[in-house]
Amino acid sequence: ECSVRDMTSKLDIEDKCTYKALTYPIKDKKRDVKLGIDYLESLGVTHIQLMPVLDFYTINEDDPLSQYNWGYDPNFFFVNEGSYSRDPNDPYKRLFELKELISSFHKRDLRVILDVVYNHVFSVSDNPLNILVPNYYFRKNPDGSLSNGSGCGNDIESTHHMARKLIMDSIIHYIKYFDVDGFRFDLMGVLDVDTINIAYQEA
């Protein structure tokens, strides 16, 4: 398990904390220590789990080093995080840079697992899903208040057809476009069993 940002944040290299930086072969010559992707390859593991790279809310993409967050505050499920891009304002660059990172792992015989956070969003009130279809995408308690099984103030109502379809479409998108090898579902127990089984079959 690793964070795209953390893997290069302490290194004195160009583009540190980005998708691109994690593709660079790096070695600390003074200590004869491999760093970045070279270090991960040297571990002898078969899979790398990237902590959330789907768009999250609380990092200013124009000034990403001014805040810190591992990405468990999701915003959009079909957009990858711009704060890890060398140019977050270029919508294509973040796509190609994540594709390049995954390809770099594959060239070293490392498979890539994405840590996905489909169980909740950062904020229901201004989330596009709730604005588009109020009271549909988020689970409610019998008294009408938002369910909070995630501990984050809301839960995706995965039993609703379009909420389930959103998760499936996102999974298929990351497999087809980015060649992702697997997924680790954050707080999987918040989602219903049928959704998880269908996600497994679809993947």
PDB file of N, CA and C in Angstrom, residues 118-191:
ATOM      1  N   TYR A 118     -16.092   4.141  -2.552  1.00  0.00           N
ATOM      2  CA  TYR A 118     -17.439   4.259  -3.105  1.00  0.00           C
ATOM      3  C   TYR A 118     -18.502   4.334  -2.012  1.00  0.00           C
ATOM      4  N   ASN A 119     -18.126   4.236  -0.758  1.00  0.00           N
ATOM      5  CA  ASN A 119     -19.119   4.118   0.312  1.00  0.00           C
ATOM      6  C   ASN A 119     -19.714   5.447   0.760  1.00  0.00           C
ATOM      7  N   HIS A 120     -19.041   6.562   0.480  1.00  0.00           N
ATOM      8  CA  HIS A 120     -19.539   7.874   0.898  1.00  0.00           C
ATOM      9  C   HIS A 120     -18.902   8.942   0.019  1.00  0.00           C
ATOM     10  N   VAL A 121     -19.332  10.187   0.183  1.00  0.00           N
ATOM     11  CA  VAL A 121     -18.677  11.332  -0.448  1.00  0.00           C
ATOM     12  C   VAL A 121     -18.297  12.315   0.653  1.00  0.00           C
ATOM     13  N   PHE A 122     -17.511  13.310   0.302  1.00  0.00           N
ATOM     14  CA  PHE A 122     -17.077  14.283   1.307  1.00  0.00           C
ATOM     15  C   PHE A 122     -18.253  15.082   1.849  1.00  0.00           C
ATOM     16  N   SER A 123     -19.085  15.581   0.949  1.00  0.00           N
ATOM     17  CA  SER A 123     -20.203  16.445   1.349  1.00  0.00           C
ATOM     18  C   SER A 123     -21.415  16.172   0.471  1.00  0.00           C
ATOM     19  N   VAL A 124     -22.526  15.788   1.082  1.00  0.00           N
ATOM     20  CA  VAL A 124     -23.746  15.512   0.325  1.00  0.00           C
ATOM     21  C   VAL A 124     -24.354  16.791  -0.235  1.00  0.00           C
ATOM     22  N   SER A 125     -24.361  17.860   0.545  1.00  0.00           N
ATOM     23  CA  SER A 125     -25.103  19.068   0.170  1.00  0.00           C
ATOM     24  C   SER A 125     -24.648  19.667  -1.151  1.00  0.00           C
ATOM     25  N   ASP A 126     -23.340  19.614  -1.446  1.00  0.00           N
ATOM     26  CA  ASP A 126     -22.884  20.184  -2.709  1.00  0.00           C
ATOM     27  C   ASP A 126     -22.327  19.130  -3.666  1.00  0.00           C
ATOM     28  N   ASN A 127     -22.616  17.864  -3.408  1.00  0.00           N
ATOM     29  CA  ASN A 127     -22.167  16.816  -4.319  1.00  0.00           C
ATOM     30  C   ASN A 127     -23.075  16.774  -5.543  1.00  0.00           C
ATOM     31  N   PRO A 128     -22.514  16.667  -6.740  1.00  0.00           N
ATOM     32  CA  PRO A 128     -23.327  16.656  -7.964  1.00  0.00           C
ATOM     33  C   PRO A 128     -24.408  15.581  -7.984  1.00  0.00           C
ATOM     34  N   LEU A 129     -24.152  14.431  -7.346  1.00  0.00           N
ATOM     35  CA  LEU A 129     -25.161  13.374  -7.334  1.00  0.00           C
ATOM     36  C   LEU A 129     -26.421  13.833  -6.615  1.00  0.00           C
ATOM     37  N   ASN A 130     -26.264  14.495  -5.485  1.00  0.00           N
ATOM     38  CA  ASN A 130     -27.424  14.948  -4.718  1.00  0.00           C
ATOM     39  C   ASN A 130     -28.087  16.156  -5.363  1.00  0.00           C
ATOM     40  N   ILE A 131     -27.288  16.970  -6.034  1.00  0.00           N
ATOM     41  CA  ILE A 131     -27.858  18.122  -6.743  1.00  0.00           C
ATOM     42  C   ILE A 131     -28.673  17.640  -7.939  1.00  0.00           C
ATOM     43  N   LEU A 132     -28.150  16.634  -8.640  1.00  0.00           N
ATOM     44  CA  LEU A 132     -28.828  16.098  -9.825  1.00  0.00           C
ATOM     45  C   LEU A 132     -30.126  15.387  -9.461  1.00  0.00           C
ATOM     46  N   VAL A 133     -30.056  14.495  -8.467  1.00  0.00           N
ATOM     47  CA  VAL A 133     -31.236  13.734  -8.045  1.00  0.00           C
ATOM     48  C   VAL A 133     -31.287  13.746  -6.512  1.00  0.00           C
ATOM     49  N   PRO A 134     -31.876  14.770  -5.919  1.00  0.00           N
ATOM     50  CA  PRO A 134     -31.896  14.864  -4.453  1.00  0.00           C
ATOM     51  C   PRO A 134     -32.521  13.631  -3.796  1.00  0.00           C
ATOM     52  N   ASN A 135     -31.889  13.206  -2.708  1.00  0.00           N
ATOM     53  CA  ASN A 135     -32.412  12.118  -1.859  1.00  0.00           C
ATOM     54  C   ASN A 135     -32.431  10.744  -2.540  1.00  0.00           C
ATOM     55  N   TYR A 136     -31.666  10.561  -3.620  1.00  0.00           N
ATOM     56  CA  TYR A 136     -31.656   9.265  -4.289  1.00  0.00           C
ATOM     57  C   TYR A 136     -30.378   8.471  -4.007  1.00  0.00           C
ATOM     58  N   TYR A 137     -29.241   9.108  -4.116  1.00  0.00           N
ATOM     59  CA  TYR A 137     -27.965   8.403  -4.068  1.00  0.00           C
ATOM     60  C   TYR A 137     -27.457   8.132  -2.652  1.00  0.00           C
ATOM     61  N   PHE A 138     -28.115   8.684  -1.637  1.00  0.00           N
ATOM     62  CA  PHE A 138     -27.604   8.564  -0.275  1.00  0.00           C
ATOM     63  C   PHE A 138     -28.616   7.896   0.652  1.00  0.00           C
ATOM     64  N   ARG A 139     -28.135   6.953   1.427  1.00  0.00           N
ATOM     65  CA  ARG A 139     -28.975   6.145   2.322  1.00  0.00           C
ATOM     66  C   ARG A 139     -29.540   7.020   3.437  1.00  0.00           C
ATOM     67  N   LYS A 140     -30.807   6.758   3.763  1.00  0.00           N
ATOM     68  CA  LYS A 140     -31.478   7.516   4.814  1.00  0.00           C
ATOM     69  C   LYS A 140     -31.893   6.600   5.962  1.00  0.00           C
ATOM     70  N   ASN A 141     -31.917   7.151   7.154  1.00  0.00           N
ATOM     71  CA  ASN A 141     -32.471   6.463   8.317  1.00  0.00           C
ATOM     72  C   ASN A 141     -33.990   6.561   8.267  1.00  0.00           C
ATOM     73  N   PRO A 142     -34.699   5.755   9.066  1.00  0.00           N
ATOM     74  CA  PRO A 142     -36.174   5.824   9.071  1.00  0.00           C
ATOM     75  C   PRO A 142     -36.722   7.225   9.347  1.00  0.00           C
ATOM     76  N   ASP A 143     -35.966   8.036  10.106  1.00  0.00           N
ATOM     77  CA  ASP A 143     -36.455   9.388  10.411  1.00  0.00           C
ATOM     78  C   ASP A 143     -36.111  10.403   9.316  1.00  0.00           C
ATOM     79  N   GLY A 144     -35.485   9.936   8.226  1.00  0.00           N
ATOM     80  CA  GLY A 144     -35.161  10.817   7.106  1.00  0.00           C
ATOM     81  C   GLY A 144     -33.770  11.423   7.159  1.00  0.00           C
ATOM     82  N   SER A 145     -33.060  11.229   8.250  1.00  0.00           N
ATOM     83  CA  SER A 145     -31.689  11.751   8.342  1.00  0.00           C
ATOM     84  C   SER A 145     -30.735  10.856   7.555  1.00  0.00           C
ATOM     85  N   LEU A 146     -29.581  11.382   7.229  1.00  0.00           N
ATOM     86  CA  LEU A 146     -28.591  10.613   6.475  1.00  0.00           C
ATOM     87  C   LEU A 146     -28.011   9.493   7.337  1.00  0.00           C
ATOM     88  N   SER A 147     -27.921   8.321   6.765  1.00  0.00           N
ATOM     89  CA  SER A 147     -27.249   7.197   7.416  1.00  0.00           C
ATOM     90  C   SER A 147     -25.761   7.530   7.547  1.00  0.00           C
ATOM     91  N   ASN A 148     -25.115   7.015   8.588  1.00  0.00           N
ATOM     92  CA  ASN A 148     -23.715   7.347   8.821  1.00  0.00           C
ATOM     93  C   ASN A 148     -22.900   6.119   9.199  1.00  0.00           C
ATOM     94  N   GLY A 149     -23.114   5.019   8.488  1.00  0.00           N
ATOM     95  CA  GLY A 149     -22.336   3.819   8.754  1.00  0.00           C
ATOM     96  C   GLY A 149     -20.867   3.980   8.429  1.00  0.00           C
ATOM     97  N   SER A 150     -20.555   4.924   7.546  1.00  0.00           N
ATOM     98  CA  SER A 150     -19.168   5.168   7.155  1.00  0.00           C
ATOM     99  C   SER A 150     -18.416   5.977   8.203  1.00  0.00           C
ATOM    100  N   GLY A 151     -19.163   6.659   9.092  1.00  0.00           N
ATOM    101  CA  GLY A 151     -18.533   7.566  10.046  1.00  0.00           C
ATOM    102  C   GLY A 151     -18.128   8.880   9.405  1.00  0.00           C
ATOM    103  N   CYS A 152     -18.558   9.098   8.167  1.00  0.00           N
ATOM    104  CA  CYS A 152     -18.188  10.304   7.424  1.00  0.00           C
ATOM    105  C   CYS A 152     -19.392  11.206   7.146  1.00  0.00           C
ATOM    106  N   GLY A 153     -20.517  10.889   7.765  1.00  0.00           N
ATOM    107  CA  GLY A 153     -21.694  11.742   7.635  1.00  0.00           C
ATOM    108  C   GLY A 153     -22.685  11.323   6.579  1.00  0.00           C
ATOM    109  N   ASN A 154     -22.340  10.326   5.754  1.00  0.00           N
ATOM    110  CA  ASN A 154     -23.263   9.863   4.719  1.00  0.00           C
ATOM    111  C   ASN A 154     -22.811   8.509   4.205  1.00  0.00           C
ATOM    112  N   ASP A 155     -23.751   7.783   3.588  1.00  0.00           N
ATOM    113  CA  ASP A 155     -23.460   6.499   2.952  1.00  0.00           C
ATOM    114  C   ASP A 155     -24.120   6.481   1.578  1.00  0.00           C
ATOM    115  N   ILE A 156     -23.411   5.971   0.576  1.00  0.00           N
ATOM    116  CA  ILE A 156     -24.018   5.767  -0.738  1.00  0.00           C
ATOM    117  C   ILE A 156     -25.086   4.676  -0.611  1.00  0.00           C
ATOM    118  N   GLU A 157     -26.252   4.904  -1.210  1.00  0.00           N
ATOM    119  CA  GLU A 157     -27.325   3.897  -1.192  1.00  0.00           C
ATOM    120  C   GLU A 157     -27.122   2.951  -2.367  1.00  0.00           C
ATOM    121  N   SER A 158     -26.246   1.970  -2.160  1.00  0.00           N
ATOM    122  CA  SER A 158     -25.820   1.092  -3.246  1.00  0.00           C
ATOM    123  C   SER A 158     -26.910   0.144  -3.736  1.00  0.00           C
ATOM    124  N   THR A 159     -28.027   0.019  -2.987  1.00  0.00           N
ATOM    125  CA  THR A 159     -29.118  -0.841  -3.453  1.00  0.00           C
ATOM    126  C   THR A 159     -29.942  -0.155  -4.544  1.00  0.00           C
ATOM    127  N   HIS A 160     -29.825   1.154  -4.672  1.00  0.00           N
ATOM    128  CA  HIS A 160     -30.548   1.859  -5.733  1.00  0.00           C
ATOM    129  C   HIS A 160     -29.845   1.618  -7.067  1.00  0.00           C
ATOM    130  N   HIS A 161     -30.647   1.355  -8.092  1.00  0.00           N
ATOM    131  CA  HIS A 161     -30.114   0.912  -9.373  1.00  0.00           C
ATOM    132  C   HIS A 161     -29.027   1.830  -9.933  1.00  0.00           C
ATOM    133  N   MET A 162     -29.277   3.125  -9.979  1.00  0.00           N
ATOM    134  CA  MET A 162     -28.313   4.030 -10.607  1.00  0.00           C
ATOM    135  C   MET A 162     -27.076   4.250  -9.737  1.00  0.00           C
ATOM    136  N   ALA A 163     -27.211   4.127  -8.427  1.00  0.00           N
ATOM    137  CA  ALA A 163     -26.039   4.206  -7.548  1.00  0.00           C
ATOM    138  C   ALA A 163     -25.149   2.989  -7.777  1.00  0.00           C
ATOM    139  N   ARG A 164     -25.773   1.827  -7.867  1.00  0.00           N
ATOM    140  CA  ARG A 164     -25.015   0.595  -8.162  1.00  0.00           C
ATOM    141  C   ARG A 164     -24.366   0.681  -9.539  1.00  0.00           C
ATOM    142  N   LYS A 165     -25.112   1.172 -10.519  1.00  0.00           N
ATOM    143  CA  LYS A 165     -24.578   1.305 -11.880  1.00  0.00           C
ATOM    144  C   LYS A 165     -23.395   2.262 -11.903  1.00  0.00           C
ATOM    145  N   LEU A 166     -23.453   3.325 -11.127  1.00  0.00           N
ATOM    146  CA  LEU A 166     -22.356   4.284 -11.044  1.00  0.00           C
ATOM    147  C   LEU A 166     -21.072   3.590 -10.585  1.00  0.00           C
ATOM    148  N   ILE A 167     -21.177   2.750  -9.575  1.00  0.00           N
ATOM    149  CA  ILE A 167     -20.016   2.011  -9.068  1.00  0.00           C
ATOM    150  C   ILE A 167     -19.495   1.051 -10.134  1.00  0.00           C
ATOM    151  N   MET A 168     -20.405   0.300 -10.765  1.00  0.00           N
ATOM    152  CA  MET A 168     -19.995  -0.658 -11.801  1.00  0.00           C
ATOM    153  C   MET A 168     -19.314   0.058 -12.970  1.00  0.00           C
ATOM    154  N   ASP A 169     -19.924   1.147 -13.426  1.00  0.00           N
ATOM    155  CA  ASP A 169     -19.360   1.878 -14.558  1.00  0.00           C
ATOM    156  C   ASP A 169     -17.973   2.429 -14.228  1.00  0.00           C
ATOM    157  N   SER A 170     -17.794   2.865 -12.998  1.00  0.00           N
ATOM    158  CA  SER A 170     -16.492   3.390 -12.578  1.00  0.00           C
ATOM    159  C   SER A 170     -15.431   2.286 -12.578  1.00  0.00           C
ATOM    160  N   ILE A 171     -15.797   1.126 -12.046  1.00  0.00           N
ATOM    161  CA  ILE A 171     -14.866  -0.007 -12.025  1.00  0.00           C
ATOM    162  C   ILE A 171     -14.455  -0.397 -13.449  1.00  0.00           C
ATOM    163  N   ILE A 172     -15.451  -0.523 -14.321  1.00  0.00           N
ATOM    164  CA  ILE A 172     -15.170  -0.907 -15.705  1.00  0.00           C
ATOM    165  C   ILE A 172     -14.307   0.149 -16.397  1.00  0.00           C
ATOM    166  N   HIS A 173     -14.595   1.410 -16.115  1.00  0.00           N
ATOM    167  CA  HIS A 173     -13.808   2.523 -16.680  1.00  0.00           C
ATOM    168  C   HIS A 173     -12.330   2.386 -16.316  1.00  0.00           C
ATOM    169  N   TYR A 174     -12.031   2.111 -15.054  1.00  0.00           N
ATOM    170  CA  TYR A 174     -10.631   2.039 -14.625  1.00  0.00           C
ATOM    171  C   TYR A 174      -9.935   0.768 -15.126  1.00  0.00           C
ATOM    172  N   ILE A 175     -10.698  -0.277 -15.351  1.00  0.00           N
ATOM    173  CA  ILE A 175     -10.104  -1.485 -15.925  1.00  0.00           C
ATOM    174  C   ILE A 175      -9.819  -1.274 -17.411  1.00  0.00           C
ATOM    175  N   LYS A 176     -10.806  -0.773 -18.147  1.00  0.00           N
ATOM    176  CA  LYS A 176     -10.662  -0.638 -19.600  1.00  0.00           C
ATOM    177  C   LYS A 176      -9.698   0.473 -19.995  1.00  0.00           C
ATOM    178  N   TYR A 177      -9.796   1.615 -19.337  1.00  0.00           N
ATOM    179  CA  TYR A 177      -8.996   2.762 -19.776  1.00  0.00           C
ATOM    180  C   TYR A 177      -7.605   2.779 -19.138  1.00  0.00           C
ATOM    181  N   PHE A 178      -7.514   2.390 -17.870  1.00  0.00           N
ATOM    182  CA  PHE A 178      -6.234   2.501 -17.164  1.00  0.00           C
ATOM    183  C   PHE A 178      -5.531   1.153 -16.971  1.00  0.00           C
ATOM    184  N   ASP A 179      -6.193   0.047 -17.343  1.00  0.00           N
ATOM    185  CA  ASP A 179      -5.607  -1.284 -17.220  1.00  0.00           C
ATOM    186  C   ASP A 179      -5.316  -1.648 -15.764  1.00  0.00           C
ATOM    187  N   VAL A 180      -6.203  -1.242 -14.874  1.00  0.00           N
ATOM    188  CA  VAL A 180      -6.078  -1.564 -13.451  1.00  0.00           C
ATOM    189  C   VAL A 180      -6.305  -3.064 -13.257  1.00  0.00           C
ATOM    190  N   ASP A 181      -5.590  -3.645 -12.301  1.00  0.00           N
ATOM    191  CA  ASP A 181      -5.651  -5.088 -12.078  1.00  0.00           C
ATOM    192  C   ASP A 181      -6.601  -5.508 -10.961  1.00  0.00           C
ATOM    193  N   GLY A 182      -7.009  -4.588 -10.113  1.00  0.00           N
ATOM    194  CA  GLY A 182      -7.903  -4.951  -9.017  1.00  0.00           C
ATOM    195  C   GLY A 182      -8.274  -3.738  -8.185  1.00  0.00           C
ATOM    196  N   PHE A 183      -9.149  -3.981  -7.204  1.00  0.00           N
ATOM    197  CA  PHE A 183      -9.669  -2.900  -6.367  1.00  0.00           C
ATOM    198  C   PHE A 183      -9.703  -3.320  -4.912  1.00  0.00           C
ATOM    199  N   ARG A 184      -9.415  -2.384  -4.049  1.00  0.00           N
ATOM    200  CA  ARG A 184      -9.612  -2.560  -2.610  1.00  0.00           C
ATOM    201  C   ARG A 184     -10.723  -1.580  -2.232  1.00  0.00           C
ATOM    202  N   PHE A 185     -11.844  -2.092  -1.763  1.00  0.00           N
ATOM    203  CA  PHE A 185     -12.988  -1.252  -1.425  1.00  0.00           C
ATOM    204  C   PHE A 185     -12.857  -0.740   0.007  1.00  0.00           C
ATOM    205  N   ASP A 186     -12.786   0.570   0.159  1.00  0.00           N
ATOM    206  CA  ASP A 186     -12.762   1.166   1.486  1.00  0.00           C
ATOM    207  C   ASP A 186     -14.116   0.947   2.158  1.00  0.00           C
ATOM    208  N   LEU A 187     -14.110   0.506   3.398  1.00  0.00           N
ATOM    209  CA  LEU A 187     -15.355   0.275   4.157  1.00  0.00           C
ATOM    210  C   LEU A 187     -16.373  -0.500   3.326  1.00  0.00           C
ATOM    211  N   MET A 188     -15.936  -1.611   2.769  1.00  0.00           N
ATOM    212  CA  MET A 188     -16.781  -2.392   1.871  1.00  0.00           C
ATOM    213  C   MET A 188     -18.105  -2.791   2.517  1.00  0.00           C
ATOM    214  N   GLY A 189     -18.103  -3.012   3.826  1.00  0.00           N
ATOM    215  CA  GLY A 189     -19.308  -3.451   4.518  1.00  0.00           C
ATOM    216  C   GLY A 189     -20.439  -2.433   4.513  1.00  0.00           C
ATOM    217  N   VAL A 190     -20.141  -1.180   4.160  1.00  0.00           N
ATOM    218  CA  VAL A 190     -21.197  -0.162   4.071  1.00  0.00           C
ATOM    219  C   VAL A 190     -22.051  -0.385   2.823  1.00  0.00           C
ATOM    220  N   LEU A 191     -21.442  -0.983   1.788  1.00  0.00           N
ATOM    221  CA  LEU A 191     -22.182  -1.287   0.565  1.00  0.00           C
ATOM    222  C   LEU A 191     -22.904  -2.623   0.728  1.00  0.00           C
TER     223      LEU A 191
END
